[in-house]
Short mmCIF file of C-alpha atoms and ligand atoms in Angstrom, two decimals:
data_model
loop_
_atom_site.label_atom_id
_atom_site.label_comp_id
_atom_site.label_asym_id
_atom_site.label_seq_id
_atom_site.Cartn_x
_atom_site.Cartn_y
_atom_site.Cartn_z
CA MET A 1 0.00 0.00 0.00
CA LYS A 2 1.33 3.40 -0.94
CA LEU A 3 -0.42 6.41 0.55
CA TRP A 4 -0.28 7.98 -2.86
CA GLU A 5 -1.58 4.91 -4.69
CA LYS A 6 -4.17 5.82 -7.30
CA GLY A 7 -5.02 2.48 -8.89
CA ILE A 8 -1.77 2.03 -10.80
CA ASN A 9 0.44 -0.80 -9.57
CA PRO A 10 3.87 0.71 -8.86
CA GLU A 11 6.86 -1.19 -10.29
CA PRO A 12 8.42 -3.02 -7.27
CA ALA A 13 12.00 -2.14 -8.23
CA ILE A 14 11.06 1.54 -8.17
CA ILE A 15 9.48 1.19 -4.75
CA GLU A 16 12.49 -0.67 -3.38
CA PHE A 17 14.94 1.86 -4.73
CA THR A 18 13.04 4.90 -3.52
CA ALA A 19 12.30 3.49 -0.06
CA GLY A 20 16.01 2.67 0.16
CA ARG A 21 17.07 2.12 3.76
CA ASP A 22 14.15 4.12 5.16
CA ARG A 23 12.36 1.06 6.57
CA GLN A 24 15.26 0.68 9.02
CA THR A 25 16.31 4.30 9.40
CA ASP A 26 12.80 5.54 10.13
CA LEU A 27 12.51 3.28 13.17
CA ALA A 28 14.48 5.94 15.03
CA LEU A 29 11.58 8.28 14.33
CA THR A 30 8.67 6.05 15.38
CA LYS A 31 8.17 7.48 18.86
CA TRP A 32 8.49 11.03 17.69
CA ASP A 33 6.15 10.46 14.75
CA ILE A 34 3.52 9.26 17.22
CA VAL A 35 4.12 12.16 19.61
CA GLY A 36 3.96 14.65 16.71
CA SER A 37 0.74 13.02 15.53
CA MET A 38 -0.77 13.28 19.03
CA ALA A 39 -0.04 17.02 19.09
CA HIS A 40 -1.48 17.35 15.57
CA VAL A 41 -4.69 15.56 16.60
CA ILE A 42 -5.14 17.80 19.67
CA MET A 43 -4.70 20.82 17.41
CA LEU A 44 -7.17 19.52 14.79
CA GLU A 45 -9.86 19.26 17.47
CA ASN A 46 -8.95 22.68 18.80
CA VAL A 47 -9.67 24.26 15.40
CA GLY A 48 -12.84 22.20 14.83
CA LEU A 49 -11.50 19.78 12.22
CA LEU A 50 -12.02 16.77 14.51
CA SER A 51 -14.78 16.14 17.02
CA LYS A 52 -13.94 15.57 20.66
CA SER A 53 -14.66 11.86 20.40
CA GLU A 54 -12.55 11.52 17.26
CA LYS A 55 -9.68 13.25 19.05
CA ASN A 56 -10.08 10.95 22.06
CA GLU A 57 -10.16 7.82 19.90
CA LEU A 58 -7.09 8.89 17.93
CA LEU A 59 -5.13 9.88 21.04
CA LYS A 60 -5.90 6.53 22.69
CA ALA A 61 -4.92 4.56 19.61
CA LEU A 62 -1.71 6.55 19.10
CA HIS A 63 -0.80 6.19 22.76
CA SER A 64 -1.28 2.43 22.73
CA LEU A 65 0.80 2.20 19.55
CA PHE A 66 3.50 4.14 21.42
CA GLU A 67 3.36 1.62 24.27
CA TYR A 68 3.43 -1.28 21.81
CA ASP A 69 6.53 0.20 20.20
CA GLU A 70 8.27 0.57 23.57
CA GLU A 71 7.90 -3.15 24.17
CA ASN A 72 8.08 -4.71 20.73
CA THR A 73 9.37 -2.18 18.18
CA LEU A 74 6.80 -1.37 15.55
CA LEU A 75 8.04 -2.61 12.18
CA ILE A 76 7.53 -1.06 8.78
CA GLU A 77 5.91 -3.64 6.53
CA GLU A 78 7.46 -4.61 3.23
CA ASP A 79 4.86 -2.91 1.11
CA VAL A 80 4.92 0.26 3.21
CA GLU A 81 7.34 3.06 2.33
CA ASP A 82 8.17 4.75 5.61
CA ILE A 83 7.19 5.22 9.26
CA HIS A 84 4.64 7.95 8.48
CA SER A 85 2.75 5.61 6.15
CA GLN A 86 2.99 2.71 8.61
CA ILE A 87 1.49 4.69 11.48
CA GLU A 88 -1.27 6.09 9.29
CA LYS A 89 -2.00 2.54 8.13
CA GLU A 90 -2.21 1.34 11.75
CA MET A 91 -4.61 4.16 12.63
CA SER A 92 -6.83 3.40 9.64
CA SER A 93 -6.98 -0.29 10.44
CA ILE A 94 -7.79 0.29 14.14
CA LEU A 95 -10.18 3.21 13.75
CA GLY A 96 -11.43 3.06 10.14
CA THR A 97 -12.86 6.40 8.99
CA THR A 98 -11.59 8.28 12.06
CA GLY A 99 -8.13 6.84 11.54
CA ARG A 100 -8.06 8.11 7.98
CA LYS A 101 -8.64 11.67 9.27
CA ILE A 102 -5.24 11.80 10.93
CA HIS A 103 -3.53 13.17 7.84
CA THR A 104 -5.85 16.19 7.69
CA GLY A 105 -3.88 19.40 7.19
CA ARG A 106 -0.46 17.85 6.92
CA SER A 107 1.90 16.33 4.41
CA ARG A 108 4.62 13.77 4.94
CA ASN A 109 6.95 16.67 4.19
CA ASP A 110 6.16 18.62 7.35
CA GLN A 111 5.64 15.37 9.23
CA VAL A 112 9.17 14.17 8.52
CA LEU A 113 10.47 17.65 9.30
CA VAL A 114 8.88 17.67 12.73
CA ASP A 115 9.94 14.07 13.45
CA ILE A 116 13.54 14.83 12.56
CA ARG A 117 13.55 17.96 14.69
CA LEU A 118 12.14 16.14 17.72
CA TYR A 119 14.55 13.25 17.26
CA THR A 120 17.47 15.64 16.70
CA ARG A 121 16.63 17.62 19.82
CA GLU A 122 16.73 14.45 21.90
CA GLU A 123 19.99 13.30 20.31
CA ILE A 124 21.61 16.71 20.78
CA ASP A 125 20.60 16.69 24.44
CA LYS A 126 21.91 13.16 24.99
CA LEU A 127 25.18 14.08 23.28
CA ALA A 128 25.57 17.22 25.38
CA PHE A 129 25.16 15.29 28.64
CA LEU A 130 27.59 12.64 27.45
CA ILE A 131 30.13 15.29 26.48
CA ARG A 132 29.64 16.73 29.96
CA GLU A 133 30.64 13.39 31.50
CA LEU A 134 33.85 13.34 29.49
CA PHE A 135 34.46 16.99 30.34
CA LEU A 136 34.13 16.28 34.07
CA ARG A 137 36.46 13.29 33.82
CA LEU A 138 39.12 15.26 31.96
CA GLN A 139 38.87 18.08 34.46
CA SER A 140 39.25 15.73 37.37
CA LEU A 141 42.32 14.12 35.75
CA SER A 142 43.68 17.60 35.22
CA GLU A 143 43.24 18.43 38.91
CA GLN A 144 44.52 15.06 40.08
CA HIS A 145 47.74 15.31 38.05
CA ARG A 146 48.06 19.08 38.24
CA GLU A 147 51.65 18.98 39.42
CA VAL A 148 53.04 16.29 37.13
CA LEU A 149 55.19 17.90 34.48
CA ILE A 150 55.51 16.78 30.88
CA PRO A 151 57.29 18.40 27.95
CA GLY A 152 55.10 20.65 25.84
CA TYR A 153 55.75 20.36 22.10
CA THR A 154 55.76 22.68 19.13
CA HIS A 155 56.60 21.25 15.70
CA MET A 156 56.75 17.91 17.54
CA GLN A 157 59.95 19.12 19.24
CA PRO A 158 60.21 19.50 23.02
CA ALA A 159 59.46 23.20 23.54
CA MET A 160 58.51 24.24 27.04
CA VAL A 161 57.45 22.74 30.29
CA SER A 162 53.85 21.61 30.41
CA SER A 163 51.88 19.41 32.79
CA PHE A 164 49.25 16.71 32.76
CA GLY A 165 47.06 19.34 34.40
CA LEU A 166 47.41 21.59 31.36
CA TRP A 167 47.10 18.74 28.87
CA PHE A 168 43.93 17.12 30.26
CA GLY A 169 42.50 20.56 30.98
CA ALA A 170 43.08 21.65 27.38
CA TYR A 171 40.87 18.88 26.02
CA ALA A 172 38.25 19.66 28.66
CA GLU A 173 38.10 23.29 27.53
CA SER A 174 37.95 22.15 23.91
CA LEU A 175 34.76 20.24 24.79
CA ALA A 176 33.39 23.41 26.42
CA ASP A 177 33.67 25.07 23.01
CA ASP A 178 32.11 22.09 21.24
CA ILE A 179 29.09 22.58 23.49
CA VAL A 180 28.60 26.10 22.09
CA LEU A 181 28.16 24.69 18.59
CA LEU A 182 25.83 21.99 19.87
CA SER A 183 23.79 24.62 21.66
CA ALA A 184 23.57 26.73 18.48
CA ALA A 185 22.39 23.66 16.57
CA ARG A 186 19.80 23.01 19.27
CA SER A 187 18.49 26.52 19.08
CA LEU A 188 18.13 26.44 15.26
CA ASN A 189 16.56 23.02 15.47
CA ASN A 190 14.01 23.90 18.13
CA GLN A 191 11.54 25.72 15.87
CA ASN A 192 8.29 24.11 14.79
CA PRO A 193 7.82 23.19 11.11
CA LEU A 194 4.51 21.33 11.70
CA GLY A 195 1.61 22.87 9.83
CA THR A 196 3.67 24.00 6.85
CA ALA A 197 2.27 20.95 5.02
CA ALA A 198 4.00 20.20 1.71
CA GLY A 199 5.92 23.47 1.99
CA TYR A 200 3.17 25.83 0.89
CA GLY A 201 0.74 25.86 3.84
CA THR A 202 -2.92 24.84 3.64
CA THR A 203 -6.34 26.49 3.47
CA LEU A 204 -7.32 24.63 6.65
CA PRO A 205 -7.22 27.00 9.67
CA LEU A 206 -4.41 25.29 11.59
CA ASN A 207 -3.28 26.52 15.00
CA ARG A 208 0.47 26.17 14.61
CA ARG A 209 1.22 27.93 17.89
CA LEU A 210 -0.65 25.23 19.76
CA THR A 211 1.46 22.38 18.37
CA SER A 212 4.59 24.43 19.10
CA GLU A 213 3.60 24.69 22.75
CA LEU A 214 2.58 21.05 23.00
CA LEU A 215 5.91 19.89 21.60
CA ASP A 216 8.10 22.33 23.59
CA PHE A 217 9.39 24.19 20.55
CA ASP A 218 10.82 27.65 21.30
CA ASP A 219 8.77 29.15 18.48
CA LEU A 220 7.39 28.55 15.02
CA LEU A 221 9.43 28.07 11.94
CA PHE A 222 7.23 30.66 10.23
CA ASN A 223 7.62 30.65 6.46
CA SER A 224 6.18 27.44 4.97
CA ALA A 225 8.62 27.40 2.08
CA TYR A 226 11.53 27.99 4.44
CA ALA A 227 10.44 25.00 6.50
CA SER A 228 11.25 22.64 3.66
CA LEU A 229 14.29 24.70 2.70
CA SER A 230 15.56 24.30 6.26
CA ARG A 231 15.95 20.57 5.76
CA GLY A 232 19.67 20.40 5.27
CA LYS A 233 20.41 23.58 7.18
CA ILE A 234 19.68 21.98 10.54
CA GLU A 235 21.63 18.94 9.49
CA MET A 236 24.53 21.20 8.54
CA ALA A 237 24.49 22.84 11.99
CA VAL A 238 24.32 19.46 13.70
CA ALA A 239 27.04 18.03 11.46
CA SER A 240 29.31 20.97 12.29
CA ALA A 241 28.81 20.44 16.01
CA ILE A 242 29.49 16.72 15.68
CA ALA A 243 32.55 17.42 13.54
CA SER A 244 33.87 19.85 16.12
CA ALA A 245 33.58 17.33 18.94
CA GLY A 246 35.07 14.80 16.52
CA GLN A 247 38.09 17.04 16.09
CA THR A 248 38.59 17.21 19.86
CA LEU A 249 38.45 13.43 20.22
CA SER A 250 40.62 12.78 17.20
CA ARG A 251 43.42 15.02 18.42
CA LEU A 252 43.23 13.63 21.94
CA SER A 253 43.49 10.13 20.47
CA MET A 254 46.54 11.09 18.43
CA ASP A 255 48.28 12.51 21.52
CA ILE A 256 47.50 9.31 23.39
CA CYS A 257 48.89 7.08 20.63
CA LEU A 258 52.06 9.14 20.72
CA TYR A 259 52.32 9.33 24.51
CA MET A 260 51.78 5.57 24.79
CA SER A 261 54.61 4.75 22.42
CA THR A 262 57.78 3.25 23.84
CA GLU A 263 59.80 6.37 23.03
CA PHE A 264 57.46 8.58 25.05
CA ARG A 265 55.94 6.31 27.69
CA PHE A 266 54.11 9.21 29.33
CA ILE A 267 50.94 7.24 29.86
CA ASP A 268 49.70 3.69 29.89
CA PHE A 269 46.60 1.58 30.41
CA PRO A 270 46.00 -1.69 32.25
CA ASP A 271 46.58 -4.83 30.17
CA GLU A 272 42.85 -5.39 29.75
CA TYR A 273 42.56 -2.11 27.86
CA VAL A 274 45.35 -2.48 25.31
CA THR A 275 45.57 -4.90 22.41
CA GLY A 276 48.30 -7.27 21.34
CA SER A 277 49.80 -8.63 18.17
CA SER A 278 49.37 -12.16 16.82
CA ILE A 279 53.07 -12.35 15.97
CA MET A 280 55.01 -9.90 18.15
CA PRO A 281 54.73 -10.92 21.79
CA GLN A 282 55.83 -7.58 23.21
CA LYS A 283 53.15 -5.44 21.57
CA ARG A 284 50.79 -3.22 23.60
CA ASN A 285 48.79 -1.45 20.96
CA PRO A 286 46.47 1.53 21.29
CA ASP A 287 43.87 0.16 18.85
CA VAL A 288 41.02 1.86 20.69
CA PHE A 289 42.52 5.28 20.11
CA GLU A 290 43.46 4.53 16.53
CA LEU A 291 39.85 3.62 15.87
CA ILE A 292 38.51 6.68 17.68
CA ARG A 293 40.92 8.76 15.60
CA ALA A 294 39.78 7.15 12.35
CA ARG A 295 36.08 7.29 13.15
CA THR A 296 36.13 10.86 14.39
CA ASN A 297 38.19 11.87 11.37
CA VAL A 298 35.49 10.43 9.13
CA LEU A 299 32.91 12.28 11.26
CA GLN A 300 34.66 15.49 10.36
CA THR A 301 33.63 14.94 6.75
CA LEU A 302 29.96 15.07 7.76
CA PRO A 303 29.46 18.79 7.03
CA GLY A 304 31.01 18.19 3.60
CA GLN A 305 28.65 15.30 2.93
CA VAL A 306 25.61 17.37 3.97
CA ALA A 307 26.84 20.20 1.75
CA MET A 308 27.30 17.90 -1.23
CA LEU A 309 23.90 16.34 -0.74
CA THR A 310 22.09 19.66 -0.64
CA SER A 311 24.11 21.80 -3.01
CA ASN A 312 22.22 22.94 -6.11
CA LEU A 313 18.91 21.64 -4.75
CA PRO A 314 16.02 23.87 -5.73
CA SER A 315 13.65 25.00 -2.98
CA GLY A 316 10.66 22.84 -2.12
CA TYR A 317 10.78 19.17 -1.19
CA ASN A 318 13.17 16.98 -3.17
CA ARG A 319 13.60 13.29 -2.51
CA ASP A 320 17.37 13.76 -2.22
CA LEU A 321 16.69 15.08 1.28
CA GLN A 322 15.63 11.63 2.44
CA LEU A 323 19.29 10.56 2.49
CA LEU A 324 20.19 13.21 5.06
CA LYS A 325 18.56 11.10 7.75
CA GLN A 326 21.02 8.26 7.34
CA LEU A 327 24.02 10.56 7.44
CA VAL A 328 23.04 12.47 10.53
CA PHE A 329 21.52 9.57 12.48
CA ASP A 330 24.69 7.55 11.93
CA GLY A 331 26.71 10.62 12.90
CA PHE A 332 25.01 10.79 16.30
CA ASN A 333 25.55 7.07 16.91
CA GLU A 334 29.19 7.15 15.85
CA MET A 335 29.90 10.14 18.04
CA ARG A 336 28.19 8.58 21.03
CA GLU A 337 30.13 5.32 20.71
CA CYS A 338 33.43 7.17 20.43
CA ILE A 339 32.76 9.30 23.51
CA GLU A 340 31.61 6.31 25.54
CA ILE A 341 34.76 4.33 24.82
CA MET A 342 36.92 7.41 25.40
CA LEU A 343 35.27 7.77 28.81
CA LEU A 344 36.01 4.16 29.66
CA MET A 345 39.65 4.65 28.71
CA MET A 346 39.94 7.90 30.63
CA ASN A 347 38.62 6.11 33.70
CA ASN A 348 41.57 3.73 33.43
CA ILE A 349 44.42 5.89 32.22
CA ARG A 350 47.72 5.72 34.12
CA ILE A 351 50.26 8.47 34.01
CA ARG A 352 53.99 8.34 34.62
CA LYS A 353 55.73 10.75 36.98
CA ASN A 354 59.19 12.33 36.82
CA ILE A 355 59.11 12.45 33.02
CA THR A 356 60.91 15.78 32.81
CA ASP A 357 63.82 14.50 34.97
CA ASN A 358 65.09 12.84 31.80
CA PRO A 359 68.12 14.91 30.52
CA LEU A 360 66.52 14.62 27.08
CA TYR A 361 64.20 17.40 28.17
CA ASN A 362 66.80 19.76 29.71
CA ASN A 363 66.22 22.46 27.14
CA ILE A 364 62.51 22.85 27.79
CA PHE A 365 63.56 25.03 30.73
CA SER A 366 65.65 27.38 28.60
CA THR A 367 62.90 29.87 27.75
CA GLU A 368 62.27 30.51 31.42
CA GLU A 369 66.02 30.93 31.93
CA VAL A 370 65.77 33.80 29.45
CA ASN A 371 62.89 35.25 31.46
CA ARG A 372 64.88 34.97 34.65
CA LEU A 373 67.45 37.31 33.11
CA VAL A 374 64.70 39.55 31.74
CA LYS A 375 63.39 39.98 35.28
CA THR A 376 66.82 41.37 36.30
CA GLY A 377 66.44 44.13 33.69
CA ILE A 378 68.37 42.60 30.77
CA PRO A 379 66.61 43.27 27.40
CA PHE A 380 64.88 40.12 26.10
CA ARG A 381 66.96 39.86 22.91
CA ASP A 382 70.24 40.05 24.86
CA ALA A 383 69.05 37.48 27.37
CA TYR A 384 67.89 35.22 24.54
CA LYS A 385 71.37 35.39 22.94
CA ALA A 386 73.11 34.65 26.20
CA VAL A 387 70.96 31.61 26.91
CA SER A 388 71.30 30.33 23.31
CA GLN A 389 75.01 29.92 23.99
CA MET A 390 74.17 27.65 26.90
CA VAL A 391 71.69 25.44 25.07
CA LYS A 392 74.12 22.83 23.74
CA ASN A 393 75.44 21.39 26.95
CA SER A 394 73.96 22.96 29.98
CA SER A 395 71.20 21.95 32.27
CA PHE A 396 68.94 24.80 33.20
CA SER A 397 67.58 25.39 36.61
CA ARG A 398 64.10 23.93 36.62
CA THR A 399 60.99 25.96 36.86
CA VAL A 400 58.23 24.70 39.15
CA ILE A 401 54.54 25.17 38.64
CA SER A 402 54.32 27.94 41.24
CA ASP A 403 56.56 30.06 38.98
CA TYR A 404 53.61 30.25 36.59
CA VAL A 405 50.94 32.61 37.83
CA HIS A 406 48.93 33.98 34.93
CA GLU A 407 45.56 32.52 33.97
CA GLY A 408 45.76 29.41 31.85
CA SER A 409 49.36 28.57 32.77
CA ILE A 410 50.44 25.37 34.50
CA GLY A 411 50.44 27.16 37.87
CA ASN A 412 46.97 28.64 37.40
CA LEU A 413 44.88 26.30 35.28
CA CYS A 414 41.54 28.06 35.91
CA ASN A 415 39.69 24.74 35.89
CA ALA A 416 36.99 26.21 38.13
CA GLU A 417 36.39 29.06 35.70
CA ILE A 418 36.22 26.63 32.79
CA ALA A 419 33.79 24.43 34.73
CA SER A 420 31.45 27.30 35.45
CA LEU A 421 31.59 28.36 31.80
CA PHE A 422 30.74 24.81 30.83
CA GLU A 423 27.76 24.62 33.17
CA LYS A 424 26.45 27.94 31.90
CA ARG A 425 26.68 26.64 28.34
CA MET A 426 24.77 23.49 29.35
CA SER A 427 21.65 25.42 30.34
CA PRO A 428 19.64 24.95 27.09
CA PHE A 429 19.92 21.16 27.17
CA ARG A 430 17.07 19.07 28.63
CA ASN A 431 16.46 15.41 29.09
CA THR A 432 12.86 14.86 28.03
CA PRO A 433 12.24 11.45 26.48
CA ALA A 434 9.44 10.88 23.98
CA SER A 435 7.56 8.87 26.63
CA GLU A 436 7.19 11.99 28.77
CA PHE A 437 5.55 13.81 25.83
CA ALA A 438 3.27 10.84 25.16
CA GLU A 439 2.11 10.88 28.78
CA ARG A 440 1.58 14.62 28.72
CA LEU A 441 -0.39 14.52 25.46
CA ILE A 442 -2.65 11.62 26.42
CA GLY A 443 -3.78 13.93 29.25
CA HIS A 444 -5.64 15.91 26.53
CA ILE A 445 -8.37 13.29 26.34
CA SER A 446 -11.53 15.13 27.41
CA ASP A 447 -15.17 14.25 28.23
N1 LIG B 1 10.87 9.29 3.36
C1 LIG B 1 10.68 10.68 3.00
C2 LIG B 1 11.84 11.54 3.48
O1 LIG B 1 12.50 11.20 4.44
C3 LIG B 1 9.42 11.19 3.61
C4 LIG B 1 8.80 12.32 2.86
C5 LIG B 1 8.26 11.84 1.58
N2 LIG B 1 7.62 12.92 0.89
C6 LIG B 1 7.46 12.90 -0.43
N3 LIG B 1 6.88 13.92 -0.95
N4 LIG B 1 7.88 11.91 -1.16
O2 LIG B 1 12.10 12.56 2.91
#
């Protein structure tokens, strides 16, 4: 059954190709499609397009379908194109004529838009809270190992003294910035497209503000044509936020691979967390971090993929847009898996002390030797020249973290300031599952 069937038997190969992977992908939208439909039904009664008893019947049927899906997972049948069609089919078979009224005043175009936005909001929120867990872990490692010095590198050459406090803290602050992009994506996403129908509105007197309130949208997405045009724009914002967090994880993974190598040996993990080789008995490999690096590098191509998919598309609905779902849904899953495994590893990381006692790193103290002279009144350039003469074979007196006082230096990490910034940036994120909406909306059954 196709919703748009008009007595012509569609060629099966065409149906298969156009449905593509939607029968699986759309399952992520089931709960939100039902919740969106419940809000739509409440609104249709509000504007007189459904009677009270029709609204009640539809709400009950939608709610029990929601509960069925929670326990069994509602499947999309082979001859059904997508989740929107499947749910409409279920309503028609349970309620007959009343069930067939559910599609009044909407199109699958605004239906899929609202589903994606509700799903995306939940995924963004889940991702933000997961990123927060990693942030807190990195900050606590930074505090715990605040005083342990490591060499800081530029051009991959030992440059200046750094610390595990600075290193862990740097990646924590990077996540604080990733949250800003996620929050921007959330704010763009949280506008209601429902009621824009196929992209050109409808002559039915819909109350779009009501569905916005019922679904916790910040406001309407006003212009009907923009609503369909916005498919791709939200995905681009989300993809950029995911890519940004991907960049943080990828670079952290690269540092870890390097710091775990035998030449560095700055950090290590318990045996259960490293991998071996089938031929070389000595190997302790950082496969987890190599895979995080690879997967988050691929995630950084997501904005490019969204751009390619949408470039040169005319306004209005185009079927190309269907493929955005796969890209972005997979993006959320990939990101989540990478952060979860990173968290596990960070809960088990071991760090080595006394690294900078190695004479190999003598020269990382030379810049501060220059500054010591500068403090006695010698011009910087002269001091620099004098110390350059000493670089070949001297050992410089070692700076300690209390020598560093300015904000963001190893002696003054400002972790508390970064934490409060992070918490402030977390304020838009909520944790409201679809089930909470379903419970709220079933409360609109009236006598
Ligand atoms: N599966 C479609 C998508 O994700 C749903 C909308 C179909 N609308 C249409 N006019 N063919 O885009």
